Amino acid sequence: MKAVRLESIGSMTMRSVEKPVARQGELLIRVLAAGICGSDRHMYKGEYPTAIPVTMGHEFCGIVEEVGDEVAGFAGGELVTVDPNIACGRCHACTRGRVNLCESLTAIGVTRDGGFAEYATVPYRQAFTLPADLNPAHGAFCEPLACCLHAIDKAEVRPGDSVAILGGGVIGLLMVQLARMAGASQVILITRQLSRRQTALQVGATHAFDPAASDAVAAVRDVTHGGADVVIECAGVPDTLQGGLKMARRGGIFVLFGVTPAGIEVPVLPFDLLVSEVDIRPAYLNPFTHSRAAALVASRALELDMLVTKSVGLEEVAEVVGSAPLPGEIKVIVRP
Ligand SMILES: [Zn+2]
Ligand SMILES: [Zn+2]
């Protein structure tokens, strides 16, 4: 079968490899759609630890083609989405229910072979069934959506709240929809790209501001009459993070979601945080949210077609991952 392998940092190639078989407790999945993610670009550049060589692709969906021994709940033929993050179940974090903080976390498409291939094997507990007639490209959104759900849970958005979202990529545009579903009265997206601001307004944002054109902090404080109840930082940029903290209302919640490169320091004003009691909450990965993401995608309640800006074959993956996102790009879907 064909697979796209990260051979070394900065070197990815499509090659023929042996088709895997479902071992004990595993499913063999024929991959129908896989999303290319910002994390894939970080892994390619060596900015995020991976096994090497490895077949990348951690956001995928496909058909169960083979069922290994000691698998429950699958007969073969199901359309499934895969939760790529495998917790050990035994460490301190896992036994306290904090599986995203597992001390021995492994991940499909990161530390073991993933979905940029014709076939992938996964532990059956990582797979969740989707409706057979669902567009597989939508199924590939379950993984980023599951991470967004964890952030929205942490944000505790209440009906009537104002929510400011920084960053207009696929994550920001999913957060806009989830904030709206949670009952937010104002959903404000802050991003530089015009096309992304337009998309945001079409999928439920009430306002979209360009931080390059005007003072986004002042604009958010103005429309919310004093600051947003909830701010969700999805850009991972120091300036955005600092600005986002100032967008939060006194007593507001600030969710840290964007991945800032390791080692980067961001100055904060502890006095201001103290007297405003802005509650900073990091949201990392997808603890127990993947099945809800699958249910939400299955319900077709989200606008996902507008977020797919390109579909490619396996032979184009290395080029897409190896270059910076093109202007206007939101999500590239791989169709093996
Ligand atoms: Zn991802
Ligand atoms: Zn663990």
Short mmCIF file of N, CA and C and ligand atoms in Angstrom, two decimals, residues 87-91 94 102-104, ligand 2:
data_model
loop_
_atom_site.label_atom_id
_atom_site.label_comp_id
_atom_site.label_asym_id
_atom_site.label_seq_id
_atom_site.Cartn_x
_atom_site.Cartn_y
_atom_site.Cartn_z
N ALA A 87 -4.09 6.88 25.85
CA ALA A 87 -3.62 7.03 27.24
C ALA A 87 -3.32 5.66 27.82
N CYS A 88 -2.41 5.62 28.79
CA CYS A 88 -1.99 4.32 29.33
C CYS A 88 -3.06 3.73 30.24
N GLY A 89 -3.87 4.59 30.89
CA GLY A 89 -4.92 4.10 31.77
C GLY A 89 -4.45 3.75 33.17
N ARG A 90 -3.15 3.85 33.43
CA ARG A 90 -2.62 3.38 34.72
C ARG A 90 -1.84 4.42 35.50
N CYS A 91 -1.39 5.51 34.84
CA CYS A 91 -0.55 6.49 35.56
C CYS A 91 -1.41 7.35 36.48
N CYS A 94 -4.04 9.40 34.51
CA CYS A 94 -5.10 8.55 33.96
C CYS A 94 -6.06 8.07 35.05
N CYS A 102 -1.77 12.17 30.51
CA CYS A 102 -1.12 10.86 30.71
C CYS A 102 0.39 10.99 30.56
N GLU A 103 1.11 10.34 31.49
CA GLU A 103 2.57 10.44 31.47
C GLU A 103 3.19 9.59 30.37
N SER A 104 2.43 8.64 29.82
CA SER A 104 2.97 7.81 28.73
C SER A 104 2.06 7.87 27.52
ZN ZN B 2 -1.57 7.43 31.70
#
